[in-house]
Coordinates of C-alpha atoms and ligand atoms in Angstrom, one line a residue:
M1 CA 91.1 102.7 84.6
T2 CA 94.4 100.8 85.0
A3 CA 97.4 102.9 84.1
H4 CA 101.1 101.9 83.8
E5 CA 104.4 103.6 83.5
Y6 CA 106.1 102.6 80.3
N7 CA 109.8 103.1 79.9
F8 CA 110.9 103.7 76.3
D9 CA 114.6 103.0 76.1
G10 CA 116.7 104.5 73.3
L11 CA 118.1 101.9 71.0
V12 CA 121.8 102.8 70.6
G13 CA 122.5 103.9 67.0
P14 CA 125.0 102.3 64.7
T15 CA 127.5 105.2 64.8
H16 CA 128.0 105.2 68.6
N17 CA 131.3 106.8 69.3
Y18 CA 133.3 109.0 71.8
S19 CA 133.8 112.4 70.4
G20 CA 134.0 114.5 73.6
L21 CA 131.2 116.7 72.5
S22 CA 129.5 117.7 75.7
F23 CA 131.3 120.3 77.7
G24 CA 130.3 120.0 81.4
N25 CA 129.7 116.2 81.0
I26 CA 132.9 114.8 82.6
A27 CA 132.6 111.3 81.1
S28 CA 132.1 112.7 77.6
T29 CA 135.2 114.9 77.9
Q30 CA 137.4 112.2 79.6
N31 CA 136.6 109.5 77.0
Q32 CA 137.1 111.6 73.9
G33 CA 138.9 109.5 71.3
A34 CA 138.3 106.2 73.1
V35 CA 137.3 103.3 70.8
A36 CA 133.6 102.6 71.1
N37 CA 131.8 99.3 70.4
P38 CA 128.3 100.2 68.9
R39 CA 127.2 96.5 68.8
E40 CA 128.0 96.0 72.5
A41 CA 126.4 99.3 73.3
A42 CA 123.1 98.4 71.6
L43 CA 123.2 94.9 73.1
Q44 CA 123.8 96.2 76.6
G45 CA 120.8 98.5 76.2
L46 CA 118.6 95.6 74.9
A47 CA 119.7 93.4 77.8
K48 CA 118.4 95.9 80.3
M49 CA 115.2 96.3 78.4
K50 CA 114.7 92.5 78.2
A51 CA 115.5 92.0 81.9
L52 CA 113.0 94.7 83.0
M53 CA 110.3 93.3 80.6
D54 CA 110.9 89.8 82.1
L55 CA 110.4 91.2 85.6
G56 CA 106.9 92.4 84.5
F57 CA 107.7 96.1 83.8
K58 CA 106.2 97.8 80.7
Q59 CA 109.0 98.3 78.3
G60 CA 109.2 100.1 75.0
V61 CA 111.8 100.9 72.4
F62 CA 112.8 104.4 71.0
A63 CA 114.4 104.3 67.5
P64 CA 117.8 105.9 66.9
Q65 CA 118.5 108.7 64.4
Q66 CA 120.0 108.7 60.9
R67 CA 123.6 109.8 61.1
P68 CA 125.6 111.4 59.6
D69 CA 123.1 114.3 59.4
L70 CA 123.8 115.4 55.8
A71 CA 121.0 118.0 55.7
T72 CA 122.6 119.8 58.6
L73 CA 126.0 119.8 56.9
R74 CA 124.5 121.2 53.8
R75 CA 122.8 123.9 55.9
L76 CA 126.2 124.8 57.2
G77 CA 127.5 125.4 53.7
F78 CA 129.1 122.1 52.7
G79 CA 128.0 121.3 49.1
G80 CA 128.3 118.9 46.3
S81 CA 127.7 115.1 46.4
D82 CA 127.1 113.5 49.8
R83 CA 130.7 112.2 49.7
A84 CA 132.0 115.7 48.9
V85 CA 129.9 117.2 51.8
L86 CA 131.3 114.7 54.3
E87 CA 134.9 115.0 53.1
A88 CA 134.8 118.8 53.2
A89 CA 133.2 118.9 56.7
A90 CA 135.8 116.4 58.0
R91 CA 138.6 118.4 56.5
E92 CA 137.4 121.8 57.8
S93 CA 136.0 120.9 61.2
R94 CA 136.2 117.6 62.9
A95 CA 134.0 119.0 65.7
I96 CA 131.2 119.8 63.2
F97 CA 131.7 116.5 61.3
N98 CA 131.7 114.4 64.4
S99 CA 128.7 116.2 65.8
T100 CA 126.6 115.1 62.8
L101 CA 127.6 111.5 63.5
S102 CA 126.8 111.3 67.2
A103 CA 124.4 108.6 68.4
S104 CA 123.4 110.9 71.3
S105 CA 119.6 110.3 70.6
M106 CA 120.1 107.1 72.6
W107 CA 119.5 109.2 75.8
T108 CA 115.8 109.4 75.4
A109 CA 115.3 111.1 78.8
N110 CA 116.3 114.1 76.8
A111 CA 113.9 113.5 73.9
A112 CA 110.9 115.2 75.5
T113 CA 109.0 116.2 78.6
V114 CA 105.9 114.1 79.0
S115 CA 102.8 115.0 81.1
P116 CA 100.3 112.2 81.7
S117 CA 96.6 112.8 80.9
A118 CA 95.8 112.7 84.7
N119 CA 97.7 116.0 85.0
T120 CA 96.8 118.0 81.9
A121 CA 93.9 120.4 81.4
D122 CA 92.6 118.7 78.3
G123 CA 93.0 115.1 79.5
R124 CA 95.5 114.1 76.9
V125 CA 99.1 112.9 77.2
H126 CA 101.3 115.9 76.3
F127 CA 104.8 115.7 74.7
S128 CA 107.1 118.6 74.4
V129 CA 110.2 117.7 72.2
A130 CA 113.4 119.1 73.8
N131 CA 115.4 121.6 71.8
L132 CA 118.7 120.5 73.4
A133 CA 120.0 123.9 72.4
Q134 CA 123.1 123.8 74.6
N135 CA 125.1 121.3 72.5
F136 CA 125.2 121.4 68.7
H137 CA 125.3 117.6 68.3
R138 CA 122.1 117.3 70.4
S139 CA 120.3 120.4 68.9
I140 CA 119.9 118.6 65.6
E141 CA 117.9 115.7 67.2
H142 CA 114.5 117.4 67.7
P143 CA 113.0 117.3 64.1
T144 CA 113.4 113.5 63.9
T145 CA 112.5 113.0 67.6
A146 CA 109.2 114.8 66.9
R147 CA 108.5 112.5 63.9
V148 CA 109.4 109.3 65.9
L149 CA 107.2 110.4 68.8
R150 CA 104.3 111.0 66.5
A151 CA 104.8 107.5 65.0
M152 CA 104.9 106.0 68.5
F153 CA 101.9 107.9 69.8
P154 CA 99.7 108.6 66.8
G155 CA 96.6 110.7 66.4
D156 CA 95.3 113.6 68.5
T157 CA 92.6 112.0 70.4
H158 CA 94.8 110.8 73.2
F159 CA 98.1 112.6 72.5
A160 CA 99.2 116.2 72.1
H161 CA 102.6 116.8 70.5
H162 CA 104.4 120.2 70.9
A163 CA 107.4 121.2 68.8
A164 CA 110.7 122.2 70.4
L165 CA 110.9 125.6 72.1
P166 CA 112.9 128.4 70.5
A167 CA 116.5 127.2 70.4
T168 CA 118.2 129.8 72.4
P169 CA 119.8 129.6 75.9
A170 CA 116.9 131.5 77.6
F171 CA 114.7 128.6 76.5
G172 CA 117.3 125.8 76.8
D173 CA 115.3 122.6 77.4
E174 CA 116.7 119.1 78.0
G175 CA 113.4 117.3 78.4
A176 CA 112.6 114.8 81.1
A177 CA 116.2 114.8 82.5
N178 CA 115.1 117.8 84.5
H179 CA 111.5 116.8 85.1
T180 CA 109.8 114.3 87.5
R181 CA 106.2 113.4 88.2
F182 CA 105.1 112.5 91.7
C183 CA 101.7 110.8 92.3
P184 CA 100.3 108.4 94.9
V185 CA 99.6 105.8 92.3
I186 CA 100.3 105.6 88.6
G187 CA 97.4 107.1 86.7
A188 CA 96.3 109.4 89.5
P189 CA 96.7 113.2 89.3
G190 CA 100.0 114.3 90.8
V191 CA 102.7 117.0 90.9
E192 CA 105.2 117.8 88.2
F193 CA 108.6 118.8 89.4
F194 CA 110.7 121.0 87.1
V195 CA 114.4 121.6 88.0
Y196 CA 116.2 124.3 86.1
G197 CA 119.8 125.4 86.0
C198 CA 119.5 129.1 85.3
V199 CA 117.0 131.9 84.9
G200 CA 117.4 132.8 81.3
F201 CA 116.3 136.5 81.4
D202 CA 118.1 137.4 84.7
G203 CA 121.8 137.7 84.3
R204 CA 122.2 138.4 88.0
A205 CA 120.5 135.3 89.2
P206 CA 122.7 132.5 90.5
R207 CA 124.2 130.3 87.8
P208 CA 127.1 127.9 87.4
Q209 CA 130.5 129.5 86.7
K210 CA 132.4 126.8 85.0
Y211 CA 130.0 124.7 83.1
P212 CA 126.8 125.6 81.2
A213 CA 123.3 125.4 82.8
R214 CA 121.3 123.5 80.1
Q215 CA 117.8 124.0 81.4
S216 CA 116.2 127.4 81.9
L217 CA 113.3 128.3 84.2
E218 CA 111.6 130.0 81.3
A219 CA 111.7 126.7 79.3
S220 CA 110.2 124.7 82.2
Q221 CA 107.5 127.3 82.6
A222 CA 106.6 127.3 78.9
I223 CA 106.2 123.5 79.0
A224 CA 104.0 123.6 82.1
R225 CA 101.9 126.3 80.3
R226 CA 101.4 124.4 77.1
H227 CA 100.7 121.1 78.9
G228 CA 98.0 122.8 80.9
L229 CA 99.4 122.1 84.4
S230 CA 97.9 123.9 87.3
S231 CA 100.2 125.8 89.7
A232 CA 98.9 123.7 92.6
R233 CA 100.4 120.7 90.8
S234 CA 103.7 122.2 89.6
V235 CA 106.9 122.8 91.5
F236 CA 109.9 124.7 90.0
A237 CA 113.2 124.5 91.8
Q238 CA 116.7 125.6 90.9
Q239 CA 119.5 123.1 90.7
N240 CA 122.5 123.7 92.8
P241 CA 124.9 125.6 90.5
D242 CA 127.9 124.3 92.4
A243 CA 126.8 120.7 91.6
I244 CA 126.5 121.7 87.9
D245 CA 130.1 122.9 88.1
Q246 CA 131.1 119.5 89.4
G247 CA 129.6 117.7 86.4
V248 CA 125.9 117.4 87.3
F249 CA 124.8 118.6 83.8
H250 CA 121.2 117.3 84.3
N251 CA 119.2 117.0 87.5
D252 CA 118.8 113.3 86.8
V253 CA 122.5 112.9 87.6
I254 CA 121.7 113.9 91.3
A255 CA 118.0 113.1 91.8
V256 CA 115.3 110.7 90.7
G257 CA 111.6 110.5 91.6
H258 CA 108.9 107.9 91.2
R259 CA 105.3 107.8 92.6
N260 CA 105.7 109.4 96.0
V261 CA 109.4 108.9 96.5
L262 CA 112.2 111.4 95.8
F263 CA 115.7 109.9 96.0
C264 CA 118.3 112.6 95.9
H265 CA 121.6 114.0 97.1
E266 CA 121.8 116.5 99.9
Q267 CA 123.3 119.1 97.5
A268 CA 121.0 118.6 94.6
F269 CA 119.0 121.9 94.9
L270 CA 120.0 125.5 95.4
D271 CA 117.4 126.0 98.2
R272 CA 117.1 122.5 99.7
A273 CA 114.7 123.4 102.5
A274 CA 112.3 125.4 100.4
T275 CA 112.3 122.8 97.6
H276 CA 111.6 120.0 100.1
A277 CA 108.9 122.0 101.8
E278 CA 107.0 122.9 98.6
L279 CA 107.2 119.3 97.4
R280 CA 105.9 118.0 100.8
E281 CA 103.1 120.5 100.8
K282 CA 101.9 119.9 97.2
C283 CA 102.5 116.1 97.1
G284 CA 100.7 115.7 100.5
D285 CA 100.7 112.7 102.8
G286 CA 102.8 109.7 101.9
F287 CA 105.4 111.7 100.1
T288 CA 108.9 110.5 101.1
I289 CA 112.3 112.1 100.5
V290 CA 115.2 109.6 100.7
E291 CA 118.2 111.9 100.9
V292 CA 121.9 110.8 100.8
P293 CA 124.2 113.1 102.8
A294 CA 127.3 114.5 101.2
A295 CA 129.3 113.0 104.0
R296 CA 128.3 109.5 102.7
V297 CA 128.5 110.2 98.9
S298 CA 130.2 113.3 97.5
V299 CA 128.9 115.0 94.4
A300 CA 132.0 113.7 92.6
D301 CA 131.2 110.1 93.6
A302 CA 127.6 110.7 92.5
V303 CA 128.9 111.9 89.1
G304 CA 131.4 109.0 88.9
T305 CA 129.0 106.2 89.7
Y306 CA 125.6 107.6 88.6
L307 CA 123.9 106.4 91.8
F308 CA 121.1 108.9 91.3
N309 CA 120.9 108.3 87.5
S310 CA 118.9 105.3 88.5
Q311 CA 115.4 104.1 87.6
L312 CA 112.8 103.6 90.3
L313 CA 110.3 101.1 89.3
S314 CA 107.2 99.9 91.1
K315 CA 107.3 96.1 91.1
P316 CA 104.2 94.3 90.1
G317 CA 104.1 92.5 93.5
G318 CA 104.8 95.6 95.5
G319 CA 107.9 97.5 96.6
I320 CA 110.2 99.7 94.4
A321 CA 113.3 98.5 92.7
I322 CA 116.2 100.7 91.9
V323 CA 118.0 100.1 88.6
V324 CA 121.7 101.2 88.8
P325 CA 124.8 100.8 86.6
Q326 CA 127.6 98.4 87.5
E327 CA 129.8 101.4 88.4
C328 CA 127.8 101.8 91.7
R329 CA 128.8 98.2 92.7
N330 CA 132.5 98.9 91.8
H331 CA 132.6 101.8 94.2
P332 CA 132.8 100.5 97.9
R333 CA 131.2 103.5 99.6
V334 CA 128.4 103.9 97.0
S335 CA 127.8 100.1 97.1
A336 CA 127.4 100.2 100.9
V337 CA 124.9 103.1 100.6
L338 CA 123.0 101.1 98.1
D339 CA 122.9 98.0 100.4
E340 CA 121.7 100.2 103.3
L341 CA 119.1 101.8 101.2
V342 CA 117.4 98.5 100.2
A343 CA 117.7 97.1 103.8
S344 CA 116.4 100.2 105.4
G345 CA 112.7 99.3 105.5
G346 CA 112.0 102.3 103.2
P347 CA 110.1 102.3 99.9
I348 CA 113.1 101.1 97.8
D349 CA 113.7 97.5 98.6
Q350 CA 115.7 95.9 95.7
A351 CA 118.7 96.9 93.6
L352 CA 119.0 95.7 90.0
V353 CA 122.5 96.2 88.5
F354 CA 123.3 96.5 84.8
D355 CA 126.4 96.7 82.7
L356 CA 125.9 99.9 80.6
R357 CA 129.5 100.7 80.2
Q358 CA 129.3 101.8 76.6
S359 CA 126.7 104.5 77.4
M360 CA 128.2 105.4 80.8
M361 CA 131.5 106.3 79.0
N362 CA 129.5 109.2 77.4
G363 CA 127.8 110.2 80.6
G364 CA 124.6 108.2 80.1
G365 CA 123.2 105.9 82.8
P366 CA 120.0 103.8 83.2
A367 CA 117.8 106.9 83.7
C368 CA 119.3 108.8 80.7
L369 CA 118.5 105.8 78.4
R370 CA 114.7 105.9 79.1
L371 CA 111.7 108.1 78.5
R372 CA 108.9 107.5 80.9
V373 CA 105.3 107.7 79.6
E374 CA 102.3 106.9 81.8
L375 CA 99.5 105.5 79.8
N376 CA 96.0 104.4 80.8
A377 CA 94.4 101.5 79.0
A378 CA 92.9 103.6 76.2
E379 CA 96.2 105.4 75.6
A380 CA 98.1 102.2 75.7
A381 CA 95.7 100.8 73.1
A382 CA 96.3 103.9 70.9
T383 CA 100.1 103.5 71.1
N384 CA 101.9 102.0 68.1
P385 CA 102.2 98.3 69.2
G386 CA 105.4 98.0 67.1
V387 CA 107.5 99.9 69.7
I388 CA 106.4 97.8 72.7
L389 CA 109.0 95.2 73.7
T390 CA 108.0 91.6 73.5
P391 CA 110.3 88.5 73.6
A392 CA 109.9 88.3 69.8
L393 CA 110.8 92.0 69.2
H394 CA 113.8 91.7 71.5
A395 CA 115.1 88.7 69.5
A396 CA 114.5 90.6 66.2
L397 CA 116.4 93.6 67.4
C398 CA 119.3 91.5 68.7
D399 CA 119.4 89.8 65.3
W400 CA 119.2 93.2 63.5
V401 CA 122.1 94.6 65.6
G402 CA 124.2 91.5 65.0
R403 CA 123.8 91.9 61.2
H404 CA 124.2 95.7 60.9
Y405 CA 126.4 97.0 63.8
R406 CA 130.2 97.2 63.9
D407 CA 132.1 96.1 67.0
R408 CA 134.6 99.0 66.7
M409 CA 134.2 102.7 66.2
A410 CA 137.4 104.6 66.5
D411 CA 137.6 108.3 65.4
A412 CA 139.0 107.3 62.1
D413 CA 136.2 104.9 61.4
L414 CA 133.7 107.8 61.3
L415 CA 135.4 108.8 58.0
D416 CA 134.6 105.5 56.3
P417 CA 132.6 106.4 53.2
E418 CA 130.6 103.2 53.5
L419 CA 129.2 104.2 56.8
P420 CA 126.3 106.5 55.7
A421 CA 124.8 103.8 53.4
Q422 CA 125.2 101.1 56.0
V423 CA 123.3 103.2 58.5
C424 CA 120.5 103.8 56.0
T425 CA 120.2 100.1 55.2
A426 CA 120.0 99.3 58.9
L427 CA 117.4 102.0 59.7
D428 CA 115.3 101.2 56.7
E429 CA 114.9 97.7 58.0
L430 CA 114.3 99.0 61.6
T431 CA 111.4 101.2 60.5
R432 CA 109.7 98.0 59.3
I433 CA 110.6 96.0 62.5
L434 CA 109.2 98.9 64.7
Q435 CA 106.4 99.7 62.3
L436 CA 107.3 103.4 62.3
G437 CA 106.6 104.4 58.7
S438 CA 108.8 107.0 57.2
V439 CA 110.5 109.0 60.0
Y440 CA 114.0 109.4 58.5
P441 CA 115.3 111.8 55.9
F442 CA 117.4 109.1 54.0
Q443 CA 118.1 110.5 50.5
L444 CA 121.7 109.5 50.0
D445 CA 123.1 110.3 46.6
A446 CA 126.3 108.3 46.8
Ligands
SUG501 O1 123.9 115.2 76.5 N1 126.4 112.7 76.1 C1 125.0 113.1 76.6 C2 124.6 112.3 77.8 C3 123.2 112.6 78.1 C4 122.8 111.9 79.4 N2 121.4 112.1 79.6 C5 120.8 112.4 80.9 N3 121.6 112.7 81.9 N4 119.5 112.4 80.9 C6 124.9 114.6 76.8 O2 125.9 115.2 77.4 C7 128.3 112.7 74.7 C8 128.6 112.5 73.2 C9 130.0 112.5 72.9 O3 130.8 113.2 73.6 O4 130.4 111.8 71.9 C10 126.8 113.1 75.0 O5 126.2 113.7 74.1

């Protein structure tokens, strides 16, 4: 049965801003207080989606979340009317207030870990929503993410949905940003590669010293258990803690895999040799590791350009394209490595470059913006057709963005009392465009 890899890209939400909320994510910290342009951000994302659709790749759209998250503010003790809640939160803690306005759900690689039916014990596609427990602004995403995923992949014949793991550091889970599936061809059984930053229940095990490790081994193991993955087809490897301390807050900032190719930096893993050996053994013949030495690209340059936060896509006519952000081309050494890569005669033979500056300034590159879901024909037929990109849907979404999005979001603009209602109006219309049904809390009183 023909299967395809679908990329579901996060549609950037109307409150996109730079609040410096993610400690350990260097771009997020450095750009705190910069003026964002939500309209441009959303259109940059839509341009990437359209270009990839036009090239024949399967492309979907993942809806943004309702912000501000008034229910969370009420849970934290802010009371009264909606306006009173927002005013009190902004007065008492701009960190809390801004967190409830983040558009961070755009990075859908962090929405969930997905195992295709070819790998799972019960032959269904399994989704585990990520708890994103390390950062408050991201930890409030999972309830809506779960509803949106169920609206995208409805019913339990083909799809199994798992709730977020307990939200505590020992089970910190950042979804597909630390997970890769290898297989000879899309749709065939393969190996799932889980990369963790720390061992939650072992305080003496290696861990980063400066920045948090967001993904725990225990979280990755729990996901493999509930998805019904066999140990012969799972590999668990620890991320290099020194790399995390240099700003590699997710494995997808330093490695990316697709089919039987792993493209990674030399310093991605704590035990490079053992990790490579286990992958080679379990993935079998044809598995290729394309590794970039630190002497060519430093970890700092990898973090600065997001060379490895790329998408690898099997082209309909053969060969693999690498989707990179413009920042890779702006950096002479990284650009040269990219040119060598596509000219090397290896599996990756074309570079596609996109301007994703608005997302990049918050530490989100092409790979962060997409959640991969492998679907066979029956699963694709069971997927909500409203979220699959078509030329008409692309045009409708660009029009929707043009009518509802601001072109400027400075820190002070987050205080605008009109903003919550504007977001609701926009998202209400979006649920109809994407045929999602009721996935948002809404309920504004003012
Ligand atoms: O979780 N940035 C996100 C970026 C996520 C990138 N995703 C992957 N690598 N898969 C994060 O750190 C910044 C928000 C702010 O500072 O306003 C933010 O949440």
